[in-house]
CSV table of N, CA and C in Angstrom, one decimal:
chain,number,residue,atom,x,y,z
G,1280,MET,N,75.3,83.0,108.6
G,1280,MET,CA,75.6,83.7,109.7
G,1280,MET,C,74.7,84.8,109.2
G,1281,SER,N,73.8,84.9,109.6
G,1281,SER,CA,72.4,86.0,109.8
G,1281,SER,C,72.7,86.8,110.4
G,1282,ASP,N,72.3,88.4,110.1
G,1282,ASP,CA,72.2,89.6,111.0
G,1282,ASP,C,71.9,89.3,112.3
G,1283,GLN,N,70.7,88.8,112.5
G,1283,GLN,CA,69.7,88.0,113.4
G,1283,GLN,C,71.3,87.7,114.3
G,1284,ASN,N,71.8,86.8,113.7
G,1284,ASN,CA,71.9,85.7,115.6
G,1284,ASN,C,73.5,86.8,115.6
G,1285,VAL,N,74.6,88.1,115.2
G,1285,VAL,CA,75.1,88.4,115.2
G,1285,VAL,C,74.5,89.6,116.3
G,1286,ARG,N,73.3,90.4,116.0
G,1286,ARG,CA,72.7,91.2,117.1
G,1286,ARG,C,72.1,90.3,118.0
G,1287,ASN,N,71.7,89.1,118.0
G,1287,ASN,CA,70.9,88.2,119.4
G,1287,ASN,C,72.8,88.2,120.2
G,1288,ALA,N,73.7,87.4,119.9
G,1288,ALA,CA,74.6,87.9,120.5
G,1288,ALA,C,75.0,89.0,121.3
G,1289,GLY,N,74.8,90.0,120.3
G,1289,GLY,CA,74.8,91.2,121.3
G,1289,GLY,C,76.1,92.4,121.1
G,1290,PHE,N,75.9,92.5,119.5
G,1290,PHE,CA,76.9,93.0,118.5
G,1290,PHE,C,76.2,93.9,117.7
G,1291,THR,N,75.8,94.8,118.3
G,1291,THR,CA,74.0,95.8,117.9
G,1291,THR,C,75.0,97.0,116.6
G,1292,PRO,N,73.9,97.8,116.0
G,1292,PRO,CA,74.5,99.1,115.9
G,1292,PRO,C,75.4,100.1,116.9
G,1293,SER,N,74.4,99.7,118.1
G,1293,SER,CA,74.4,100.7,119.2
G,1293,SER,C,75.4,100.6,120.2
G,1294,GLY,N,76.0,99.5,119.9
G,1294,GLY,CA,77.8,98.9,120.6
G,1294,GLY,C,77.1,97.6,120.9
G,1295,ILE,N,77.9,97.3,122.1
G,1295,ILE,CA,77.9,95.5,122.4
G,1295,ILE,C,76.7,96.1,123.8
G,1296,THR,N,76.0,94.7,124.2
G,1296,THR,CA,75.0,94.7,124.6
G,1296,THR,C,75.5,93.8,126.1
G,1297,GLY,N,75.4,95.1,127.0
G,1297,GLY,CA,75.6,94.8,128.4
G,1297,GLY,C,75.5,93.1,128.8
G,1298,GLY,N,76.1,92.0,129.6
G,1298,GLY,CA,75.5,90.5,129.7
G,1298,GLY,C,74.8,89.8,128.5
G,1299,SER,N,75.9,90.0,127.0
G,1299,SER,CA,75.2,89.4,126.2
G,1299,SER,C,76.6,88.3,126.0
G,1300,LEU,N,76.7,87.6,125.4
G,1300,LEU,CA,77.9,86.5,124.9
G,1300,LEU,C,79.1,87.7,123.8
G,1301,ALA,N,78.1,89.2,123.4
G,1301,ALA,CA,79.2,89.9,123.3
G,1301,ALA,C,80.4,90.1,123.9
G,1302,SER,N,79.6,90.6,124.9
G,1302,SER,CA,80.3,91.1,126.7
G,1302,SER,C,81.2,90.2,127.0
G,1303,SER,N,80.8,89.5,126.8
G,1303,SER,CA,81.6,87.9,127.2
G,1303,SER,C,82.9,88.0,126.9
G,1304,LEU,N,82.6,88.0,125.5
G,1304,LEU,CA,83.9,87.7,124.5
G,1304,LEU,C,84.7,88.9,124.4
G,1305,MET,N,84.2,89.8,124.6
G,1305,MET,CA,85.0,91.2,124.3
G,1305,MET,C,85.7,91.4,126.3
G,1306,SER,N,85.6,90.9,126.8
G,1306,SER,CA,85.7,90.6,128.5
G,1306,SER,C,87.4,89.8,128.4
G,1307,HIS,N,86.6,88.2,127.9
G,1307,HIS,CA,87.9,87.8,127.3
G,1307,HIS,C,89.4,87.8,126.5
G,1308,GLU,N,88.7,88.3,125.7
G,1308,GLU,CA,89.6,89.0,124.7
G,1308,GLU,C,90.8,90.0,125.4
G,1309,ALA,N,90.1,90.5,125.9
G,1309,ALA,CA,90.9,91.8,126.5
G,1309,ALA,C,91.6,91.4,127.7
G,1310,ARG,N,91.3,90.6,128.6
G,1310,ARG,CA,91.5,90.0,129.6
G,1310,ARG,C,93.0,89.0,128.7
G,1311,ALA,N,92.8,88.6,127.5
G,1311,ALA,CA,93.7,87.5,127.0
G,1311,ALA,C,94.9,88.3,126.2
G,1312,SER,N,94.8,89.7,125.9
G,1312,SER,CA,95.6,90.6,125.2
G,1312,SER,C,96.3,91.3,126.2
G,1313,GLY,N,95.9,91.5,127.4
G,1313,GLY,CA,96.4,93.1,128.3
G,1313,GLY,C,95.8,93.3,128.3
G,1314,GLY,N,94.9,94.0,128.1
G,1314,GLY,CA,93.5,94.9,128.7
G,1314,GLY,C,92.9,95.7,127.3
G,1315,GLY,N,93.0,95.3,125.7
G,1315,GLY,CA,92.8,96.2,124.9
G,1315,GLY,C,91.7,95.1,124.1
G,1316,VAL,N,91.2,94.9,123.0
G,1316,VAL,CA,90.0,94.4,121.9
G,1316,VAL,C,90.9,94.6,121.1
G,1317,PRO,N,91.8,94.0,120.3
G,1317,PRO,CA,92.7,94.2,119.4
G,1317,PRO,C,91.7,94.0,118.2
G,1318,SER,N,92.6,94.6,117.2
G,1318,SER,CA,91.8,94.7,115.6
G,1318,SER,C,92.0,93.7,115.2
G,1319,GLY,N,90.5,93.3,114.6
G,1319,GLY,CA,90.8,92.4,113.7
G,1319,GLY,C,90.5,90.8,113.7
G,1320,GLY,N,90.1,91.2,115.3
G,1320,GLY,CA,90.2,89.6,116.1
G,1320,GLY,C,88.7,89.4,116.3
G,1321,PRO,N,88.4,88.4,117.1
G,1321,PRO,CA,86.6,88.0,116.9
G,1321,PRO,C,85.6,89.4,117.6
G,1322,THR,N,85.8,90.1,118.2
G,1322,THR,CA,84.8,91.3,119.2
G,1322,THR,C,85.1,92.3,118.1
G,1323,SER,N,85.7,92.4,117.7
G,1323,SER,CA,85.6,93.7,116.4
G,1323,SER,C,85.4,93.5,115.4
G,1324,THR,N,85.9,92.0,114.8
G,1324,THR,CA,85.2,91.7,113.6
G,1324,THR,C,83.6,91.7,114.1
G,1325,LEU,N,82.9,91.1,114.7
G,1325,LEU,CA,81.5,90.6,114.5
G,1325,LEU,C,80.6,92.3,115.0
G,1326,GLN,N,81.7,93.2,115.7
G,1326,GLN,CA,80.5,94.2,116.4
G,1326,GLN,C,80.6,95.4,114.9
G,1327,GLU,N,81.8,95.6,114.1
G,1327,GLU,CA,81.8,95.7,112.5
G,1327,GLU,C,80.8,95.0,112.1
G,1328,MET,N,80.7,93.8,111.9
G,1328,MET,CA,79.3,93.3,111.0
G,1328,MET,C,78.1,94.0,111.9
G,1329,GLY,N,78.0,93.3,113.0
G,1329,GLY,CA,76.9,94.0,113.6
G,1329,GLY,C,76.0,95.2,113.7
G,1330,ALA,N,77.1,96.0,113.8
G,1330,ALA,CA,76.8,97.9,113.5
G,1330,ALA,C,76.4,97.9,111.8
G,1331,ARG,N,77.3,97.3,111.1
G,1331,ARG,CA,77.0,97.6,109.4
G,1331,ARG,C,75.8,96.9,109.1
G,1332,GLY,N,75.5,95.3,109.9
G,1332,GLY,CA,74.4,94.5,109.3
G,1332,GLY,C,74.7,94.3,108.5
G,1333,THR,N,75.6,93.7,107.6
G,1333,THR,CA,76.4,92.9,106.6
G,1333,THR,C,76.8,91.9,106.7
G,1334,THR,N,76.7,91.1,107.7
G,1334,THR,CA,77.0,89.6,107.8
G,1334,THR,C,76.8,88.6,106.5
G,1335,HIS,N,76.7,89.2,105.5
G,1335,HIS,CA,75.7,87.9,104.4
G,1335,HIS,C,76.2,88.1,103.8
G,1336,SER,N,77.9,88.9,103.1
G,1336,SER,CA,78.3,89.2,102.5
G,1336,SER,C,79.9,88.9,102.7
G,1337,SER,N,79.8,88.4,104.3
G,1337,SER,CA,81.2,88.2,104.9
G,1337,SER,C,82.4,87.2,104.9
G,1338,GLY,N,81.1,86.0,103.9
G,1338,GLY,CA,81.6,84.8,104.0
G,1338,GLY,C,81.5,83.5,104.6
G,1339,TYR,N,81.0,83.8,106.2
G,1339,TYR,CA,80.9,82.7,107.1
G,1339,TYR,C,79.2,82.8,106.9
G,1340,THR,N,79.2,81.2,106.5
G,1340,THR,CA,78.5,80.6,106.3
G,1340,THR,C,77.4,79.2,107.3
G,1341,SER,N,76.2,79.2,106.8
G,1341,SER,CA,76.1,77.8,107.8
G,1341,SER,C,76.4,76.6,107.0
G,1342,SER,N,77.4,76.7,105.6
G,1342,SER,CA,77.6,75.9,104.9
G,1342,SER,C,78.9,75.4,105.4
G,1343,GLY,N,79.6,76.4,105.9
G,1343,GLY,CA,80.9,76.8,106.6
G,1343,GLY,C,82.0,78.2,105.1
G,1344,ILE,N,82.9,78.2,105.0
G,1344,ILE,CA,83.7,79.5,104.8
G,1344,ILE,C,83.4,79.7,103.2
G,1345,SER,N,82.7,80.6,102.7
G,1345,SER,CA,82.7,80.2,101.3
G,1345,SER,C,84.4,80.9,100.4
G,1346,GLY,N,84.9,80.4,99.5
G,1346,GLY,CA,85.8,80.7,99.1
G,1346,GLY,C,85.7,82.0,98.4
G,1347,GLY,N,87.4,83.1,98.6
G,1347,GLY,CA,87.5,84.1,98.1
G,1347,GLY,C,87.1,84.8,98.9
G,1348,SER,N,86.1,84.8,100.1
G,1348,SER,CA,85.3,85.9,101.0
G,1348,SER,C,86.7,86.7,101.6
G,1349,ARG,N,85.4,87.4,102.3
G,1349,ARG,CA,86.7,88.3,103.7
G,1349,ARG,C,87.0,87.1,105.2
G,1350,ALA,N,86.0,86.1,105.0
G,1350,ALA,CA,86.1,84.9,105.6
G,1350,ALA,C,87.3,84.1,105.6
G,1351,ALA,N,87.2,84.0,104.2
G,1351,ALA,CA,88.1,83.4,104.0
G,1351,ALA,C,89.5,83.6,104.0
G,1352,GLU,N,89.8,84.8,103.9
G,1352,GLU,CA,91.2,85.7,103.8
G,1352,GLU,C,91.4,85.1,105.4
G,1353,THR,N,90.6,86.0,106.4
G,1353,THR,CA,91.0,85.6,108.1
G,1353,THR,C,91.8,84.2,108.0
G,1354,MET,N,90.8,83.9,107.8
G,1354,MET,CA,91.2,81.9,108.2
G,1354,MET,C,92.4,81.5,107.4
G,1355,SER,N,93.1,82.3,106.1
G,1355,SER,CA,94.1,81.7,105.8
G,1355,SER,C,95.6,82.7,106.4
G,1356,ARG,N,94.6,84.0,107.1
G,1356,ARG,CA,96.3,85.3,108.2
G,1356,ARG,C,96.4,83.9,109.1
G,1357,GLU,N,95.5,83.6,109.4
G,1357,GLU,CA,95.3,83.1,110.8
G,1357,GLU,C,95.9,81.7,111.0
G,1358,ALA,N,95.5,81.1,109.7
G,1358,ALA,CA,96.2,79.5,109.3
G,1358,ALA,C,98.0,79.8,109.5
G,1359,THR,N,98.0,80.7,108.4
G,1359,THR,CA,99.8,81.4,108.1
G,1359,THR,C,100.9,81.5,109.9
G,1360,ALA,N,100.0,82.2,110.7
G,1360,ALA,CA,100.2,83.0,111.6
G,1360,ALA,C,100.5,81.8,113.2
G,1361,TYR,N,99.5,81.0,112.7
G,1361,TYR,CA,100.0,79.7,113.8
G,1361,TYR,C,100.5,78.1,113.4
G,1362,GLY,N,101.1,78.4,112.1
G,1362,GLY,CA,102.1,77.6,111.3
G,1362,GLY,C,100.8,76.6,111.1
G,1363,GLY,N,99.5,76.8,110.2
G,1363,GLY,CA,98.6,76.1,109.2
G,1363,GLY,C,97.9,75.7,110.2
G,1364,GLY,N,97.2,76.1,111.1
G,1364,GLY,CA,95.7,75.6,112.0
G,1364,GLY,C,95.7,77.5,112.2
G,1365,VAL,N,93.9,76.9,112.5
G,1365,VAL,CA,93.1,77.7,112.7
G,1365,VAL,C,93.1,77.5,114.7
G,1366,PRO,N,93.3,78.0,114.8
G,1366,PRO,CA,93.7,78.5,116.4
G,1366,PRO,C,92.0,78.0,117.5
G,1367,ARG,N,91.5,77.1,117.9
G,1367,ARG,CA,90.5,77.3,118.9
G,1367,ARG,C,89.6,78.6,119.9
G,1368,GLY,N,88.7,79.2,119.1
G,1368,GLY,CA,89.1,80.5,119.8
G,1368,GLY,C,89.7,81.8,119.6
G,1369,GLY,N,89.5,81.6,118.4
G,1369,GLY,CA,91.1,81.9,117.6
G,1369,GLY,C,89.5,83.2,116.5
G,1370,THR,N,90.2,84.6,115.6
G,1370,THR,CA,88.5,85.0,114.9
G,1370,THR,C,87.7,84.2,113.9
G,1371,THR,N,88.4,83.3,113.5
G,1371,THR,CA,87.8,82.4,112.3
G,1371,THR,C,86.9,81.9,113.3
G,1372,SER,N,87.6,80.6,113.9
G,1372,SER,CA,86.2,80.1,114.9
G,1372,SER,C,85.2,80.5,115.7
G,1373,THR,N,85.2,81.3,115.9
G,1373,THR,CA,84.3,82.1,117.1
G,1373,THR,C,83.6,82.9,116.4
G,1374,VAL,N,83.8,83.9,114.9
G,1374,VAL,CA,82.6,84.4,114.0
G,1374,VAL,C,82.0,83.2,113.4
G,1375,GLN,N,82.8,82.0,112.8
G,1375,GLN,CA,82.2,81.0,112.1
G,1375,GLN,C,81.2,80.4,113.3
G,1376,SER,N,81.4,80.1,114.4
G,1376,SER,CA,80.3,80.1,115.1
G,1376,SER,C,79.0,80.3,115.3
G,1377,ILE,N,79.3,82.0,115.4
G,1377,ILE,CA,77.9,82.8,115.4
G,1377,ILE,C,77.4,82.6,114.5
């Protein structure tokens, strides 16, 4: 994943860009969780990366998720919470797709 992809999606150091993929994701996630964006979810994870400009060390790569990385930890927690699988639209799949 590149910092540019995250910024192009609308996750920037100055916040989420209106009318972007990021704002759509934030809106969808807020509706699904009853009005707020949960900590550790796709929106907050990507916004943190966009604000810091540090996607290169996150473990989300074009070849897949790097073992021992933050991405691997997130995927493991998500798989455990969902009975062994990573849900479509969850943090891991959303962040990996961007």
